Coordinates of C-alpha atoms and ligand atoms in Angstrom, one line a residue:
M1 CA 93.4 -0.7 53.0
R2 CA 94.1 -0.8 56.8
G3 CA 91.6 -1.2 59.5
G4 CA 88.5 -0.6 57.5
D5 CA 85.4 -2.8 57.4
F6 CA 82.8 -0.9 55.4
L7 CA 82.4 1.7 52.7
E8 CA 84.8 0.6 50.0
G9 CA 86.2 3.1 47.5
S10 CA 83.2 4.7 45.9
G11 CA 81.4 5.7 49.1
H12 CA 80.7 9.2 47.9
V13 CA 79.3 8.1 44.5
K14 CA 77.2 5.5 46.2
F15 CA 75.9 8.0 48.7
L16 CA 75.1 10.5 45.9
K17 CA 73.3 7.9 43.8
S18 CA 71.3 6.6 46.8
F19 CA 70.5 10.2 47.9
I20 CA 69.2 11.1 44.4
L21 CA 67.3 7.8 44.3
S22 CA 65.7 8.4 47.6
I23 CA 64.6 12.0 46.6
C24 CA 63.1 10.5 43.4
I25 CA 61.2 7.9 45.3
V26 CA 59.9 10.4 47.8
L27 CA 58.7 12.7 45.0
L28 CA 57.2 9.9 42.9
T29 CA 55.4 8.5 46.0
A30 CA 54.1 11.9 46.9
C31 CA 52.8 12.6 43.4
N32 CA 51.5 9.1 43.1
V33 CA 53.3 8.7 39.7
T34 CA 54.5 5.4 38.4
P35 CA 58.2 5.4 37.8
P36 CA 59.2 5.3 34.1
Q37 CA 60.4 1.9 32.8
D38 CA 64.0 2.8 32.9
A39 CA 64.1 4.2 36.4
P40 CA 66.3 2.1 38.8
T41 CA 64.4 0.0 41.3
P42 CA 65.8 -0.1 44.8
T43 CA 66.3 -3.6 46.2
S44 CA 64.8 -2.5 49.5
S45 CA 64.0 0.7 51.2
T46 CA 66.3 -0.2 54.1
T47 CA 69.3 -0.3 51.7
V48 CA 68.5 3.1 50.3
I49 CA 68.1 4.7 53.8
S50 CA 71.2 3.1 55.3
S51 CA 73.5 4.2 52.5
A52 CA 72.1 7.7 52.4
V53 CA 73.4 8.5 55.9
P54 CA 75.4 11.8 56.1
M55 CA 79.0 11.2 57.0
L56 CA 81.3 12.7 59.6
T57 CA 84.8 12.9 58.0
V58 CA 87.9 13.7 60.0
Q59 CA 91.1 14.4 58.1
F60 CA 94.4 14.4 60.0
I61 CA 96.4 16.5 57.6
D62 CA 100.1 15.7 57.1
V63 CA 101.8 18.9 58.1
G64 CA 105.0 17.2 59.2
Q65 CA 105.8 17.8 62.9
G66 CA 102.5 19.5 64.1
D67 CA 98.8 19.0 64.2
S68 CA 96.0 20.1 61.9
I69 CA 92.7 18.3 61.7
L70 CA 89.9 19.2 59.3
I71 CA 86.5 17.9 60.2
T72 CA 83.5 17.9 57.9
L73 CA 80.4 17.6 59.9
P74 CA 77.3 15.6 58.7
N75 CA 75.6 18.9 57.9
Q76 CA 78.6 19.9 55.7
Q77 CA 79.9 22.5 58.1
H78 CA 83.6 22.5 58.8
M79 CA 85.8 22.5 61.9
L80 CA 89.5 23.0 62.0
V81 CA 91.4 21.8 65.0
D82 CA 94.9 23.4 64.9
A83 CA 96.8 24.7 61.9
G84 CA 100.3 23.1 61.9
D85 CA 103.6 24.8 62.3
L86 CA 104.9 28.0 60.8
G87 CA 104.6 27.7 57.0
S88 CA 101.9 25.1 57.2
E89 CA 99.5 27.5 55.6
H90 CA 101.1 26.6 52.3
I91 CA 99.8 23.1 52.7
L92 CA 96.6 23.9 54.5
V93 CA 95.1 26.7 52.5
P94 CA 95.2 24.7 49.2
F95 CA 94.2 21.5 50.9
I96 CA 91.1 23.1 52.5
E97 CA 90.2 25.1 49.3
K98 CA 90.4 22.0 47.2
Q99 CA 87.5 20.6 49.1
G100 CA 85.4 23.5 48.2
V101 CA 85.4 24.9 51.7
K102 CA 84.8 28.7 51.9
K103 CA 83.8 29.0 55.5
I104 CA 85.3 27.3 58.5
D105 CA 82.5 27.3 61.0
Y106 CA 84.6 26.4 64.0
V107 CA 88.3 27.0 64.5
I108 CA 89.9 25.5 67.6
A109 CA 93.5 26.2 68.7
T110 CA 94.3 23.5 71.2
H111 CA 97.1 25.5 72.8
P112 CA 99.5 28.3 71.7
H113 CA 102.6 26.2 70.7
A114 CA 103.8 27.1 67.2
D115 CA 103.4 23.5 65.9
H116 CA 99.6 23.9 66.4
I117 CA 99.0 27.6 65.6
G118 CA 101.8 28.2 63.1
G119 CA 99.5 28.4 60.0
M120 CA 96.5 29.9 61.8
E121 CA 97.1 33.6 61.1
Q122 CA 96.8 32.9 57.4
I123 CA 93.8 30.5 57.8
I124 CA 92.0 33.2 59.7
K125 CA 92.8 35.8 57.1
H126 CA 92.0 33.5 54.1
F127 CA 88.7 31.9 55.0
E128 CA 85.4 33.1 56.4
I129 CA 85.4 32.1 60.0
G130 CA 82.6 31.2 62.4
K131 CA 83.5 30.7 66.0
V132 CA 87.0 30.6 67.5
Y133 CA 87.9 28.5 70.6
M134 CA 91.1 28.7 72.6
P135 CA 92.1 27.7 76.1
K136 CA 92.9 30.4 78.6
A137 CA 96.7 30.1 78.4
T138 CA 99.2 32.9 78.1
A139 CA 102.0 32.9 75.6
T140 CA 104.2 35.7 74.4
S141 CA 105.4 34.4 71.0
K142 CA 105.1 36.5 67.9
T143 CA 103.2 33.6 66.3
Y144 CA 100.6 33.7 69.0
E145 CA 100.3 37.5 68.9
A146 CA 99.8 37.4 65.1
V147 CA 96.9 34.9 65.5
L148 CA 95.3 37.1 68.1
Q149 CA 95.6 40.1 65.9
A150 CA 94.2 38.3 62.9
I151 CA 91.2 37.3 65.0
K152 CA 90.7 40.8 66.2
A153 CA 91.1 42.3 62.8
K154 CA 88.2 40.2 61.5
G155 CA 86.0 41.3 64.4
L156 CA 85.9 37.9 65.8
T157 CA 86.0 37.0 69.5
I158 CA 87.5 34.0 71.2
A159 CA 85.4 31.6 73.2
Q160 CA 87.2 29.8 76.0
A161 CA 87.9 26.2 75.5
K162 CA 87.6 24.3 78.8
A163 CA 86.1 21.2 80.2
G164 CA 82.3 21.1 79.9
V165 CA 82.0 23.7 77.1
S166 CA 79.9 22.4 74.3
V167 CA 80.7 23.5 70.8
I168 CA 77.9 21.5 69.1
D169 CA 75.0 19.9 71.0
E170 CA 72.6 18.3 68.6
Q171 CA 70.7 15.1 68.9
A172 CA 73.0 13.0 66.7
L173 CA 76.2 15.1 67.0
Q174 CA 78.0 16.5 70.0
A175 CA 81.4 18.2 70.2
T176 CA 82.4 18.9 73.8
F177 CA 85.7 19.9 75.5
L178 CA 86.9 17.4 78.2
A179 CA 89.9 19.6 79.1
P180 CA 91.6 21.8 80.2
I181 CA 90.1 21.3 83.7
G182 CA 92.5 23.2 85.8
A183 CA 93.4 26.9 85.6
Q184 CA 97.2 26.5 85.9
Y185 CA 99.6 24.0 84.7
E186 CA 103.4 23.7 84.6
G187 CA 103.7 23.4 80.9
L188 CA 101.6 24.7 78.0
N189 CA 100.8 21.2 76.7
D190 CA 98.5 20.5 79.6
Y191 CA 96.4 23.5 78.7
S192 CA 95.4 21.7 75.6
A193 CA 91.8 21.8 74.6
V194 CA 90.8 18.1 74.5
L195 CA 87.7 17.6 72.2
K196 CA 85.3 14.7 72.2
L197 CA 83.3 14.3 69.1
R198 CA 80.3 12.0 69.2
Y199 CA 78.3 11.1 66.1
Q200 CA 75.6 8.7 67.0
D201 CA 77.6 5.6 68.1
N202 CA 80.9 6.9 66.9
D203 CA 83.3 8.5 69.4
I204 CA 86.5 10.4 68.4
L205 CA 88.8 11.9 71.0
L206 CA 91.3 14.6 70.0
M207 CA 93.9 15.1 72.6
G208 CA 96.0 18.1 71.4
D209 CA 99.3 17.9 73.3
A210 CA 97.6 17.0 76.6
E211 CA 100.0 15.1 78.9
K212 CA 99.5 12.8 81.9
T213 CA 98.5 15.5 84.4
S214 CA 95.5 16.5 82.1
E215 CA 94.8 12.8 81.4
Q216 CA 94.5 12.1 85.2
Q217 CA 92.2 15.1 85.7
I218 CA 90.0 14.0 82.8
L219 CA 89.7 10.5 84.3
A220 CA 89.0 12.0 87.8
S221 CA 86.3 14.2 86.3
G222 CA 84.3 11.1 85.4
A223 CA 83.9 12.2 81.7
Y224 CA 82.9 9.5 79.2
V225 CA 86.3 9.1 77.5
H226 CA 85.8 5.9 75.5
A227 CA 86.5 6.5 71.9
D228 CA 86.6 4.4 68.7
L229 CA 89.5 6.6 67.5
I230 CA 91.9 8.7 69.5
K231 CA 94.3 11.3 68.2
I232 CA 97.2 10.5 70.5
G233 CA 98.4 13.3 72.8
H234 CA 101.6 15.2 72.1
H235 CA 102.7 13.4 68.9
G236 CA 103.1 10.1 70.6
S237 CA 105.5 11.4 73.3
H238 CA 106.0 9.3 76.4
S239 CA 104.7 12.4 78.3
S240 CA 101.2 11.3 77.3
S241 CA 99.1 8.2 76.8
S242 CA 99.4 6.8 80.3
P243 CA 98.3 3.1 80.5
A244 CA 95.3 4.0 82.8
F245 CA 94.0 6.6 80.4
M246 CA 94.4 4.4 77.3
K247 CA 92.7 1.6 79.1
A248 CA 89.7 3.9 79.8
V249 CA 89.6 5.2 76.2
D250 CA 89.9 1.7 74.9
P251 CA 90.1 2.7 71.2
K252 CA 90.2 0.6 68.1
Y253 CA 92.3 3.2 66.2
A254 CA 95.1 5.5 67.2
V255 CA 96.3 8.4 65.0
I256 CA 99.7 9.9 65.7
S257 CA 100.8 13.1 64.0
S258 CA 104.5 13.4 63.8
G259 CA 107.1 14.6 61.3
K260 CA 109.5 12.2 59.6
S261 CA 112.8 12.0 61.5
N262 CA 111.7 14.8 63.9
R263 CA 114.2 16.1 66.4
Y264 CA 112.1 14.9 69.4
G265 CA 112.1 11.3 68.4
H266 CA 108.2 11.2 68.3
P267 CA 106.5 8.9 68.5
H268 CA 108.3 7.4 71.5
K269 CA 108.8 3.6 71.8
P270 CA 106.8 3.2 75.1
T271 CA 103.7 4.8 73.4
L272 CA 104.0 2.6 70.3
D273 CA 104.6 -0.5 72.5
L274 CA 101.6 0.2 74.6
L275 CA 99.3 0.7 71.6
T276 CA 100.6 -2.4 69.9
K277 CA 100.3 -4.5 73.0
S278 CA 96.7 -3.3 73.4
G279 CA 95.9 -4.4 69.8
I280 CA 95.1 -0.9 68.7
A281 CA 95.6 -0.1 65.0
I282 CA 98.2 2.7 64.6
F283 CA 98.1 5.3 61.9
R284 CA 101.1 7.7 61.7
S285 CA 101.3 10.8 59.6
D286 CA 105.0 10.3 59.1
V287 CA 104.3 6.9 57.6
D288 CA 100.8 7.1 56.2
G289 CA 100.6 10.8 55.2
T290 CA 97.2 12.4 55.6
I291 CA 94.9 10.1 57.5
T292 CA 91.1 10.1 56.9
A293 CA 88.5 8.7 59.2
T294 CA 85.0 8.3 57.8
C295 CA 82.1 7.7 60.2
D296 CA 78.5 6.9 59.4
G297 CA 77.4 7.0 63.0
K298 CA 77.9 3.2 63.4
N299 CA 81.1 2.3 61.7
I300 CA 84.4 4.0 61.2
V301 CA 86.8 3.5 58.3
V302 CA 90.3 4.8 58.7
R303 CA 92.7 5.2 55.7
G304 CA 96.2 6.6 55.2
E305 CA 96.9 8.2 51.8
K306 CA 100.2 6.2 51.4
Ligands
LIG1 ZN1 102.6 19.8 69.5

């Protein structure tokens, strides 16, 4: 295991047991019934409560050179940020179905490059979809047109992803866009919807392919950028992850999604050097496969499948 410090292997089983146990205790207390002799006795109520906390799970799915992040919220709703490259639907649809997901409550396309929206047409067609968020960026590719058509055909509308827009705003859980801030950029990457997830004390920052221009604007906006885990911008390219931005984020973990031997040479050495020098634990999809971060609101455990 790399980087983890709580929640060993059987977390789900433990959680289920504790949850059932807490229900039993509540029911027995409410009915004033003495538990039967063979009923398990909790060591302390604190233990039962702390292990029964709902989890936020973020899975960085190995789609090769591209991004796709499946998030299971503490209330068991689901969010998908990006859908890999063309053909990624053959990985994504079975992966998501295998987890028993029928509805994706929130779909976010960070920006209209094919390595982020390639599998999205089929995702939209295949699953029940709640809300769809995209930045206001124009693209003329057939891939993008197909996604727009699939959205329209389902009677869905697109909400604009931009700085300040709140996707979820609950007491314990917030999902807010920190970017894009500007209306016009030179390249599509800087239009990326940058999402900040906050679950109690846990912060996760998903950068899409945002580059240094967007990073500077985010810093200048005064947004709270610190995160325990960051999905590094633009597959670890030197176009992103400026030292000033990374210093402000000050993460413990960095996730890089990049394909094995990709033609761009991602992740680039300066990015890896900066992360290593800063003592940040690096997880890479080309090395670690699908990467899973599990958060209980206080601690985060990150694991690669390989
Ligand atoms: Zn990309």
